[in-house]
mmCIF file of C-alpha atoms and ligand atoms in Angstrom:
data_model
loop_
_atom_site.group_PDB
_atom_site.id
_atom_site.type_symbol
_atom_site.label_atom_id
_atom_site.label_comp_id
_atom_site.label_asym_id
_atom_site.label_seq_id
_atom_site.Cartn_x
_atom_site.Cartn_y
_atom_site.Cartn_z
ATOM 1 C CA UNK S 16 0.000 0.000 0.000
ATOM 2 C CA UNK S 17 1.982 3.295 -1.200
ATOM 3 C CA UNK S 18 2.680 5.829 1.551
ATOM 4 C CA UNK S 19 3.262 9.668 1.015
ATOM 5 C CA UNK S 20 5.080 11.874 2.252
ATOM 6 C CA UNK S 21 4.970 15.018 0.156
ATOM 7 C CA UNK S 22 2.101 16.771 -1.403
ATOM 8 C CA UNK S 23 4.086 16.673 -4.875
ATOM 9 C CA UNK S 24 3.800 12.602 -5.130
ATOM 10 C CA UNK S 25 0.341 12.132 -3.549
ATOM 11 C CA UNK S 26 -0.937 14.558 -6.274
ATOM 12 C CA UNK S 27 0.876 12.910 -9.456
ATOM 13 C CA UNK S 28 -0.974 9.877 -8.249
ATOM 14 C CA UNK S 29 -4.436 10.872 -7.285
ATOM 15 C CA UNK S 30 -3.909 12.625 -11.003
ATOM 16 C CA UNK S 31 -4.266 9.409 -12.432
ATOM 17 C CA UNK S 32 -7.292 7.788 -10.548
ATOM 18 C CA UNK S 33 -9.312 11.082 -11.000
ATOM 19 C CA UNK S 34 -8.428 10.658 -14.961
ATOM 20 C CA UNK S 35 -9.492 7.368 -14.739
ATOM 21 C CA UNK S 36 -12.805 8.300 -13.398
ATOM 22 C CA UNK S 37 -12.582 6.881 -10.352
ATOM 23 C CA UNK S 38 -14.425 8.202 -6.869
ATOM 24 C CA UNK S 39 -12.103 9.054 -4.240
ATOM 25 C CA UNK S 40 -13.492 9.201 -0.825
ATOM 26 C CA UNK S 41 -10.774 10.385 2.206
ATOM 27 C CA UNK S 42 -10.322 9.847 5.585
ATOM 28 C CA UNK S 43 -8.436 12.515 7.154
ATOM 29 C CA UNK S 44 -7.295 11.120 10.933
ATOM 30 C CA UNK S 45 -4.095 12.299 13.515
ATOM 31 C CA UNK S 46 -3.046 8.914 13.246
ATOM 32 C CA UNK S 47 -3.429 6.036 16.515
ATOM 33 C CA UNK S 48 -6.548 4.022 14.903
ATOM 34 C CA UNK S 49 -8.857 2.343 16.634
ATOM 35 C CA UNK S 50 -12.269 0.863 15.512
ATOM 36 C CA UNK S 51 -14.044 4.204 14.896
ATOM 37 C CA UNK S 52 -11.182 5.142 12.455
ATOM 38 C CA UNK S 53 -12.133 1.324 11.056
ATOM 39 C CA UNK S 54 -15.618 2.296 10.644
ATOM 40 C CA UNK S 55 -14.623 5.829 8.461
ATOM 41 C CA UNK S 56 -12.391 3.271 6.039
ATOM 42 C CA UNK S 57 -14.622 0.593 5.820
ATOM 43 C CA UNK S 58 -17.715 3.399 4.583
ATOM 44 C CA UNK S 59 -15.151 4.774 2.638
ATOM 45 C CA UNK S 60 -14.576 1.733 1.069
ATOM 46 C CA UNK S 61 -18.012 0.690 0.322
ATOM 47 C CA UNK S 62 -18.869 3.789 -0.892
ATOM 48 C CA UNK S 63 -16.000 5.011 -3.273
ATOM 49 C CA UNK S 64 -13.058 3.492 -5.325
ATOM 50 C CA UNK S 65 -10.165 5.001 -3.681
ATOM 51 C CA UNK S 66 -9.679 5.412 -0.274
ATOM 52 C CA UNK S 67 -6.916 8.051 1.104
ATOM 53 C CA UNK S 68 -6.535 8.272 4.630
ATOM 54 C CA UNK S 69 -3.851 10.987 6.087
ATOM 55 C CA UNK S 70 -2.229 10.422 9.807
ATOM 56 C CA UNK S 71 -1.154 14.118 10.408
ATOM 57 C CA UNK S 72 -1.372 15.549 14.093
ATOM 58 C CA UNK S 73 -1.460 18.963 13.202
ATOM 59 C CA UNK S 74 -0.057 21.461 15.436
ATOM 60 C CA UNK S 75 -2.326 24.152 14.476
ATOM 61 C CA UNK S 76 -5.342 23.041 16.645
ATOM 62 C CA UNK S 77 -3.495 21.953 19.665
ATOM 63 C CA UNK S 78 -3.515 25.155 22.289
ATOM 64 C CA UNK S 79 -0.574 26.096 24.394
ATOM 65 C CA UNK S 80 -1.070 23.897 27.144
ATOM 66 C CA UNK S 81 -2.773 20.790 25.353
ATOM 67 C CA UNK S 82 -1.233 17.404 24.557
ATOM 68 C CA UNK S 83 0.030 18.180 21.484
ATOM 69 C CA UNK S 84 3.787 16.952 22.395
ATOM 70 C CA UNK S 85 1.885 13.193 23.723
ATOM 71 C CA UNK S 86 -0.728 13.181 21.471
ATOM 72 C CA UNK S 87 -0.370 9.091 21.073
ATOM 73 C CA UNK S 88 1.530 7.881 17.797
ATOM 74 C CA UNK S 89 1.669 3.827 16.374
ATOM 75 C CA UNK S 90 2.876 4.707 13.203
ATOM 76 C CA UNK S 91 3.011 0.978 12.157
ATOM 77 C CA UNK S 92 -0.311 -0.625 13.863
ATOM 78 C CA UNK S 93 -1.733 2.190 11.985
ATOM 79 C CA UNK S 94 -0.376 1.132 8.249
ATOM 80 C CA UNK S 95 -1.796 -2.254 9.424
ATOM 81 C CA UNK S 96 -5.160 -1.320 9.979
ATOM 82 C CA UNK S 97 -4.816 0.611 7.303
ATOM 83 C CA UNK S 98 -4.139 -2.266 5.051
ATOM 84 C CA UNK S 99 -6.514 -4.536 6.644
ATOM 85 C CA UNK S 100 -9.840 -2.382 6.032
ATOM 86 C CA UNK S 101 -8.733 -2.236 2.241
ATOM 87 C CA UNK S 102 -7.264 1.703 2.031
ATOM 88 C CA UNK S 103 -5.380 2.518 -1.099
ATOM 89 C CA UNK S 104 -2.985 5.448 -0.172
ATOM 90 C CA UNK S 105 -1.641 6.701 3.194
ATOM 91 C CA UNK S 106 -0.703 10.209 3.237
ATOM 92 C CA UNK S 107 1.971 10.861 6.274
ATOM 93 C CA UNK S 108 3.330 14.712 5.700
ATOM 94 C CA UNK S 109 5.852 16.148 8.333
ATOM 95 C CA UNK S 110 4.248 19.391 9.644
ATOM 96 C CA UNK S 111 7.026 21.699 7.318
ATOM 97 C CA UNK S 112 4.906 20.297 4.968
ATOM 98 C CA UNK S 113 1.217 21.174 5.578
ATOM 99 C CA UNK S 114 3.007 24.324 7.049
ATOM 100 C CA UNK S 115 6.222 25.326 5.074
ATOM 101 C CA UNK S 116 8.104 28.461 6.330
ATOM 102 C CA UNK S 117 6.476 32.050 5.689
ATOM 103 C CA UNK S 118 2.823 29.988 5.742
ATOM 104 C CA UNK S 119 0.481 32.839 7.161
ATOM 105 C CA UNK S 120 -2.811 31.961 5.941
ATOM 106 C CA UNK S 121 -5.970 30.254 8.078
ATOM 107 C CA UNK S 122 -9.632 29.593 7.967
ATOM 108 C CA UNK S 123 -11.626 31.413 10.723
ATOM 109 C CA UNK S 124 -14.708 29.279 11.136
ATOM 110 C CA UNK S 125 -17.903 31.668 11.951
ATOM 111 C CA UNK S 126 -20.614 31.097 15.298
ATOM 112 C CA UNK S 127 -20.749 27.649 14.622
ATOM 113 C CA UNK S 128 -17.225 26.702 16.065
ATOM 114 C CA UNK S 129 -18.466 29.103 18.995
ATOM 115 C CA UNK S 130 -20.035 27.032 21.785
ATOM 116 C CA UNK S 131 -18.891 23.646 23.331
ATOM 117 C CA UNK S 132 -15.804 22.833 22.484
ATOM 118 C CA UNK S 133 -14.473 26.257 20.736
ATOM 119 C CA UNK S 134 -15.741 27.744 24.351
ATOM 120 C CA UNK S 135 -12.917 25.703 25.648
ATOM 121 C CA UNK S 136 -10.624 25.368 23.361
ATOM 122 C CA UNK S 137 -10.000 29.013 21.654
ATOM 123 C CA UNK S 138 -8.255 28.417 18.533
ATOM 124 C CA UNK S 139 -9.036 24.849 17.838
ATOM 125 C CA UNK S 140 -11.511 24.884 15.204
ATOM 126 C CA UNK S 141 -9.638 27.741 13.161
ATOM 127 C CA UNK S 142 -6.527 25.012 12.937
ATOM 128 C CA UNK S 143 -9.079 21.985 12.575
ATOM 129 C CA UNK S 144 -10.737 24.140 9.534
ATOM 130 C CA UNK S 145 -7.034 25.465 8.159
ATOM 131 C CA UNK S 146 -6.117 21.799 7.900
ATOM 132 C CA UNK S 147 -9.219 20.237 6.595
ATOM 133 C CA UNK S 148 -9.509 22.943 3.934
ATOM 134 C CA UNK S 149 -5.912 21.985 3.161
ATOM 135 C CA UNK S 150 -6.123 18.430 2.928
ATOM 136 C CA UNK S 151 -9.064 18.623 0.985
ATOM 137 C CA UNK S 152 -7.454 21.056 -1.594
ATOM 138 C CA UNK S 153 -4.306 18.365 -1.866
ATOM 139 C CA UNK S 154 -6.800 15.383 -2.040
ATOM 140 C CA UNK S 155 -9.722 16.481 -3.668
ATOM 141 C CA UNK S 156 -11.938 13.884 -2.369
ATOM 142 C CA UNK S 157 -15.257 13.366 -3.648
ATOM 143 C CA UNK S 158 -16.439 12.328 -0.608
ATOM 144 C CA UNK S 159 -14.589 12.404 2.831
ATOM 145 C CA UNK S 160 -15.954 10.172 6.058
ATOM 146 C CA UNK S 161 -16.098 11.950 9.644
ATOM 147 C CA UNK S 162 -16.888 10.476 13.173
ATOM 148 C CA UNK S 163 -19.923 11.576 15.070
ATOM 149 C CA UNK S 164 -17.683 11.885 18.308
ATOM 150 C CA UNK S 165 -16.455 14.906 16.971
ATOM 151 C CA UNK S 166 -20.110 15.991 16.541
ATOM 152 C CA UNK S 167 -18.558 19.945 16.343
ATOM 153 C CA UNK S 168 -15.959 19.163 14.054
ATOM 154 C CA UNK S 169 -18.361 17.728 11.389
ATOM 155 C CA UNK S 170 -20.611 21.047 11.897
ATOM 156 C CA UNK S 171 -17.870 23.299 11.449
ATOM 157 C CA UNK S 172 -17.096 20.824 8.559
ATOM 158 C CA UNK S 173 -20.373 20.762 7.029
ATOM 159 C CA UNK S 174 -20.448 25.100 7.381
ATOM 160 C CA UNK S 175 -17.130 25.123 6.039
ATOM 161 C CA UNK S 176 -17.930 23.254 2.573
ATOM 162 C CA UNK S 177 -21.373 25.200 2.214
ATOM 163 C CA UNK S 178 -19.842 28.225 3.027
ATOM 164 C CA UNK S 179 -16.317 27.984 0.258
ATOM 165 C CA UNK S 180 -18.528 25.923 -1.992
ATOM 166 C CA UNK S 181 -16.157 22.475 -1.471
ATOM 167 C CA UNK S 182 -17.581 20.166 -4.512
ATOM 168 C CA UNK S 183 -17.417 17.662 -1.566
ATOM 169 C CA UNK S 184 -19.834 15.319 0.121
ATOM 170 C CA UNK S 185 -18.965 15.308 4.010
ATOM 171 C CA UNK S 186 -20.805 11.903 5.465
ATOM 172 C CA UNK S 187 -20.710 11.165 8.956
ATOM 173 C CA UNK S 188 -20.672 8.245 10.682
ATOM 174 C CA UNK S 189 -21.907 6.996 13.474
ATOM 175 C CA UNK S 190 -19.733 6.846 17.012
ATOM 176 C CA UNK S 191 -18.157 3.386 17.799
ATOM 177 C CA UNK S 192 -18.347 1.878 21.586
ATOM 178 C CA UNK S 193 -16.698 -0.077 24.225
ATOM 179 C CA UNK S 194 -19.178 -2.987 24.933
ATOM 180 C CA UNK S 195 -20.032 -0.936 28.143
ATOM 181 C CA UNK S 196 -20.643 2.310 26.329
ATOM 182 C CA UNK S 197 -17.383 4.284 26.301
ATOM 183 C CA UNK S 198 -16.837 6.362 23.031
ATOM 184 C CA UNK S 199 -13.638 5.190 21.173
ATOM 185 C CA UNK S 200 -10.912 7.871 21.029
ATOM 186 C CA UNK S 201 -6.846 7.945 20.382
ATOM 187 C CA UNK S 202 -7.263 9.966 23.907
ATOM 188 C CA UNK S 203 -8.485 6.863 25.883
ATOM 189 C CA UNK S 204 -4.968 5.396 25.716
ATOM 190 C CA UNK S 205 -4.364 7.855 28.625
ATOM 191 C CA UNK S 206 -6.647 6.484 31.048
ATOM 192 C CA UNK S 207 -5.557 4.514 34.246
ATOM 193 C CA UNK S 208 -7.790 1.398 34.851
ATOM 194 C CA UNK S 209 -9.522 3.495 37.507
ATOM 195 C CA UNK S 210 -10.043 6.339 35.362
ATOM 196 C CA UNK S 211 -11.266 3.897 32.732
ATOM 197 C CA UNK S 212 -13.936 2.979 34.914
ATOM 198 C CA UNK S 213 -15.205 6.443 35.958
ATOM 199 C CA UNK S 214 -15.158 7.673 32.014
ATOM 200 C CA UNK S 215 -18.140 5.120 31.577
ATOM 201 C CA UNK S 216 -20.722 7.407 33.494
ATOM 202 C CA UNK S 217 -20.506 9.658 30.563
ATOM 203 C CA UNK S 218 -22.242 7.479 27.677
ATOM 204 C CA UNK S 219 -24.841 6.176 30.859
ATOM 205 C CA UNK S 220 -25.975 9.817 31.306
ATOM 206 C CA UNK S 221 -26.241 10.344 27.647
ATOM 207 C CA UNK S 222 -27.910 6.355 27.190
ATOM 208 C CA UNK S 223 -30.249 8.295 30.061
ATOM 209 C CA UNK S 224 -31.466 11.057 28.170
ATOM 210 C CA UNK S 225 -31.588 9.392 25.366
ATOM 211 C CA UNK S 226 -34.357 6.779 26.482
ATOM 212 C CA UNK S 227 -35.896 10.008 28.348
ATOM 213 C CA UNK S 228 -36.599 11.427 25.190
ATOM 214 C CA UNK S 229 -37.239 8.128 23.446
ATOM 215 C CA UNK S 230 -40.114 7.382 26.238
ATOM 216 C CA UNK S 231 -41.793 10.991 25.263
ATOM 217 C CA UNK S 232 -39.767 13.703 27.426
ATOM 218 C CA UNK S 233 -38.987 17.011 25.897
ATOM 219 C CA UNK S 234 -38.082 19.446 27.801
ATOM 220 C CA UNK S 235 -34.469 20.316 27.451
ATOM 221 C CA UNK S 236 -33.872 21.084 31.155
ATOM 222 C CA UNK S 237 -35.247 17.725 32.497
ATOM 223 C CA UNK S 238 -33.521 15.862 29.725
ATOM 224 C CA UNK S 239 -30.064 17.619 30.454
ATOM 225 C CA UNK S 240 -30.547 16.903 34.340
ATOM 226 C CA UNK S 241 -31.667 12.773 33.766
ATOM 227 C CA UNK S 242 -27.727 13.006 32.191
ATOM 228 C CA UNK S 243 -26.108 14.824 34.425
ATOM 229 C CA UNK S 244 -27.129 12.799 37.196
ATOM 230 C CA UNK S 245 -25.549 10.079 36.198
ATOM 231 C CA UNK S 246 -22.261 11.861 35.282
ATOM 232 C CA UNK S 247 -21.266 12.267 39.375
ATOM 233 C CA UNK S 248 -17.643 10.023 38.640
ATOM 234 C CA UNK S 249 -15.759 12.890 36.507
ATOM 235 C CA UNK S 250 -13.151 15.369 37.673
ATOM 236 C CA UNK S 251 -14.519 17.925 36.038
ATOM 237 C CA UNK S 252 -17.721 18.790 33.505
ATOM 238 C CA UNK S 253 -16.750 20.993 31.328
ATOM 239 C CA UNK S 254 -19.804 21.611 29.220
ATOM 240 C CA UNK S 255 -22.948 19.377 29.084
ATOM 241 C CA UNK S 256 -25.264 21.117 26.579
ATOM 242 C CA UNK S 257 -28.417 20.030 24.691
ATOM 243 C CA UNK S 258 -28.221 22.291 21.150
ATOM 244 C CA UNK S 259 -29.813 22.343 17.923
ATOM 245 C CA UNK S 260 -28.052 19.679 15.603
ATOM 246 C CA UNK S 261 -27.313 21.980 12.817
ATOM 247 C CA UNK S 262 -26.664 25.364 14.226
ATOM 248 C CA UNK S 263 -25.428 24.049 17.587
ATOM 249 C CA UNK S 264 -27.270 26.475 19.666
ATOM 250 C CA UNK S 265 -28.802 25.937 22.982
ATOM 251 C CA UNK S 266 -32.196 24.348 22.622
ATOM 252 C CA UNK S 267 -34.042 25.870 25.562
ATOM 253 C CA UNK S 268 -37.517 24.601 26.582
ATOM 254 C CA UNK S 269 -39.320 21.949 24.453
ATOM 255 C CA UNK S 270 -36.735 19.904 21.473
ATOM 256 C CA UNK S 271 -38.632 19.589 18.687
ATOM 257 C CA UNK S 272 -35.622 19.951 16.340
ATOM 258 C CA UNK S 273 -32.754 17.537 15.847
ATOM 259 C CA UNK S 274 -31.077 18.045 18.326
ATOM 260 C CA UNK S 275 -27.423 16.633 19.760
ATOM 261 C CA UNK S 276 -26.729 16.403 23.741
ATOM 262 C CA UNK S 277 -22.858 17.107 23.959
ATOM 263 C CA UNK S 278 -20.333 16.433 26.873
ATOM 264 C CA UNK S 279 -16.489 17.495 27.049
ATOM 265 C CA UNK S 280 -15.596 16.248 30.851
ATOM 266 C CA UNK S 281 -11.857 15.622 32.639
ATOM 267 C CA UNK S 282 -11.458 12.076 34.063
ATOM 268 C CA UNK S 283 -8.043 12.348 35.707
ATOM 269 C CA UNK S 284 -6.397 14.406 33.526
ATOM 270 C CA UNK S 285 -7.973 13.166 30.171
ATOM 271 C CA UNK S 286 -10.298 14.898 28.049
ATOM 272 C CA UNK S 287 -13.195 13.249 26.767
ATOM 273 C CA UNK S 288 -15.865 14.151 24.425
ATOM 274 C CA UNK S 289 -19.470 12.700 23.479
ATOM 275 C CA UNK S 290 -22.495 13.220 22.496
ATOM 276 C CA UNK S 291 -26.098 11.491 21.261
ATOM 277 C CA UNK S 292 -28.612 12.511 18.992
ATOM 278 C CA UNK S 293 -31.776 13.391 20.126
ATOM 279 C CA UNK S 294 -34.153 12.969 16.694
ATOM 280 C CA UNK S 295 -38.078 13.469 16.960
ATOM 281 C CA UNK S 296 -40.023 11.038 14.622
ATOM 282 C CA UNK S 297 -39.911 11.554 10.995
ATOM 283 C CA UNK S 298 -43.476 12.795 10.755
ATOM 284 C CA UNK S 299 -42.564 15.478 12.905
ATOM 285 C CA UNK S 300 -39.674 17.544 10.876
ATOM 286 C CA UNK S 301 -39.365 19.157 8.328
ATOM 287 C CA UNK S 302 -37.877 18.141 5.124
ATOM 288 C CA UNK S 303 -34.647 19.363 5.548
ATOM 289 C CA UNK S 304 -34.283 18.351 9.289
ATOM 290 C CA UNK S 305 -34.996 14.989 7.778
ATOM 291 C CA UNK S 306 -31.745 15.823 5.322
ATOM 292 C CA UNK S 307 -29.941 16.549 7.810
ATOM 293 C CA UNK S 308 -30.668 13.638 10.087
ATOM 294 C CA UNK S 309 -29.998 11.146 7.171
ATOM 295 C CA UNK S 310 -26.333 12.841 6.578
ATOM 296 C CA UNK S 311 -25.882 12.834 10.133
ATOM 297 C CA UNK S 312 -26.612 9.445 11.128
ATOM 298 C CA UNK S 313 -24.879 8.208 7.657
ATOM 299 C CA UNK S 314 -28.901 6.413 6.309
ATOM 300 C CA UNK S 315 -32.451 7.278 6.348
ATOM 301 C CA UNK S 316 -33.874 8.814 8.776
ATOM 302 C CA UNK S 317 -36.525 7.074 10.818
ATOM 303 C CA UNK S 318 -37.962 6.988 14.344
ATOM 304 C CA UNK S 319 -35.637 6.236 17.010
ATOM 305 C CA UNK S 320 -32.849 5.515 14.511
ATOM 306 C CA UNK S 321 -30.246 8.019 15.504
ATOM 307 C CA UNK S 322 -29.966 5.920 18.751
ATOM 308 C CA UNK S 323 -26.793 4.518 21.126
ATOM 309 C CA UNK S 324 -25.707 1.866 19.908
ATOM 310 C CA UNK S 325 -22.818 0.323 22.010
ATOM 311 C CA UNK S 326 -20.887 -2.524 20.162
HETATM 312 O O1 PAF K 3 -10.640 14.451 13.974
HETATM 313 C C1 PAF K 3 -9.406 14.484 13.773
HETATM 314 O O2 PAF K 3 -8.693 13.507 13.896
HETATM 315 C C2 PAF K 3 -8.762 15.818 13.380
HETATM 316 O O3 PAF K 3 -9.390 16.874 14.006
HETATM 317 C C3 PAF K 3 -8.714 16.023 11.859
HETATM 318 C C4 PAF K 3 -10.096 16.106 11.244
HETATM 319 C C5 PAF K 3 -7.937 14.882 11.215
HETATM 320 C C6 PAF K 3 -7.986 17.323 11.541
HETATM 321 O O4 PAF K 3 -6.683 17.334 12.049
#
């Protein structure tokens, strides 16, 4: 399986498959795969001809004080899963160059990269949209595969290729789970066994709210609280937010939109994201909610369908 390392080669060969005709969907990762990278490659694959996946832990949307310098690397394991789940082309750049000297320019992601994460992490979504844009410019995907974990990434994704007019489909799919619930991340790596254990409370509030709403409860507050309750084992909650699904504003009072219940907590000193989905029946949105639902959850939307569903 040919590896890159410079823009220049990767081109001259994507050249060829384009000229061919052929669809080429991309996987853009910082490297360290696990099963929810698996399940990006393996839609890629069924989906498109080609599949390019990058490992590049890019610098730009690390802050000051974040794990940038221990952000987890298996360089080999990685070509191996790689291999296994039938990519075609690994793209490994050093950071001179996605960022050569004299590089000045970056894409400032609007109100959408506000909230949640961006609240806490000032800086990360302009370096998460500077590379993206980049890769995608270098790749030029047809289609590229994101991981609802990152539930803000693939909204300041989705703005981001509406917004520059990308000729690019952006499909995301659906978060992969430890059998008792725990979202799959490069990050979990850092947890002590003890640690490990207390991280699980997360996805049980979220399961909570989830069958809250499923069993007919809507009103935000309530439906925020039935998680929280349950999330009493972290260090630290950093946000825990119930927010419109496309905008990623604060749903206050009744959801009847899709909506998305995100959590960014410590456990020790380990960062962890989720979120779930909170979808109202099909007969009660509109078309384009339904749109968005069926990009979101990766098929069509129907009732209950953008559930929890642990491995
Ligand atoms: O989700 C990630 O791994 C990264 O944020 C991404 C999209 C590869 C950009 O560096």
């Amino acid at each position: 399986m040919p590896t890159f390392r410079t823009i220049k080669s990767l081109t001259q060969c994507l050249k060829g498959y384009r000229t061919a005709g052929l669809r080429v969907g991309f996987v853009p990762t910082m490297g360290f795969l696990h099963a929810g990278h698996r399940a990006l490659i393996e839609e890629s694959v069924a989906r498109c001809d080609i599949t390019v996946v990058s490992l590049f832990v890019n610098p730009t949307q690390f802050g000051p004080n974040e794990d940038l310098d221990r952000y987890p690397r298996a360089l080999e394991a990685d070509h191996d899963l790689c291999r296994t789940a039938g990519v075609n082309l690994i793209f490994v750049p050093d950071a001179s160059e996605i960022y050569p000297p004299g590089f000045q320019t970056y894409v400032e992601p609007g109100p959408v990269a506000e909230p949640l994460c961006g609240a806490v992490r000032p800086g990360h979504f302009r370096g998460v949209a500077t590379v993206v844009t980049k890769l995608f410019n270098i790749v030029q995907p047809d289609v590229a595969f994101f991981g609802q974990k990152d539930f803000q990434q693939c909204a300041v994704i989705r703005q981001l290729v509406r917004d520059l007019n990308l000729p690019i489909e952006i499909v995301t799919v659906p978060t992969v789970r430890e059998p008792d619930g725990l979202a799959l991340s490069s990050r979990n790596s850092y947890l002590s066994a003890a640690d490990r254990a207390r991280a699980r409370c997360l996805s049980r509030g979220l399961f909570a709210a989830h069958a809250a709403f499923q069993a007919g409860e809507r009103d935000s507050q309530r439906l925020v609280e039935t998680a929280q309750a349950q999330m009493t084992e972290v260090d630290q909650l950093q946000y825990l937010q119930l927010v419109d699904a496309r905008t990623l504003e604060p749903i206050l009072g009744s959801v009847e939109q899709p909506a998305a219940l995100c959590v960014a907590a410590c456990v020790g000193t380990t960062r962890l994201i989720d979120n779930v989905l909170l979808i109202p029946p099909p007969q009660a949105l509109a078309d384009h909610e339904l749109e968005l639902v069926s990009h979101v959850i990766g098929r069509q939307a129907t009732a209950g369908a953008a559930g929890p569903r642990p491995s």
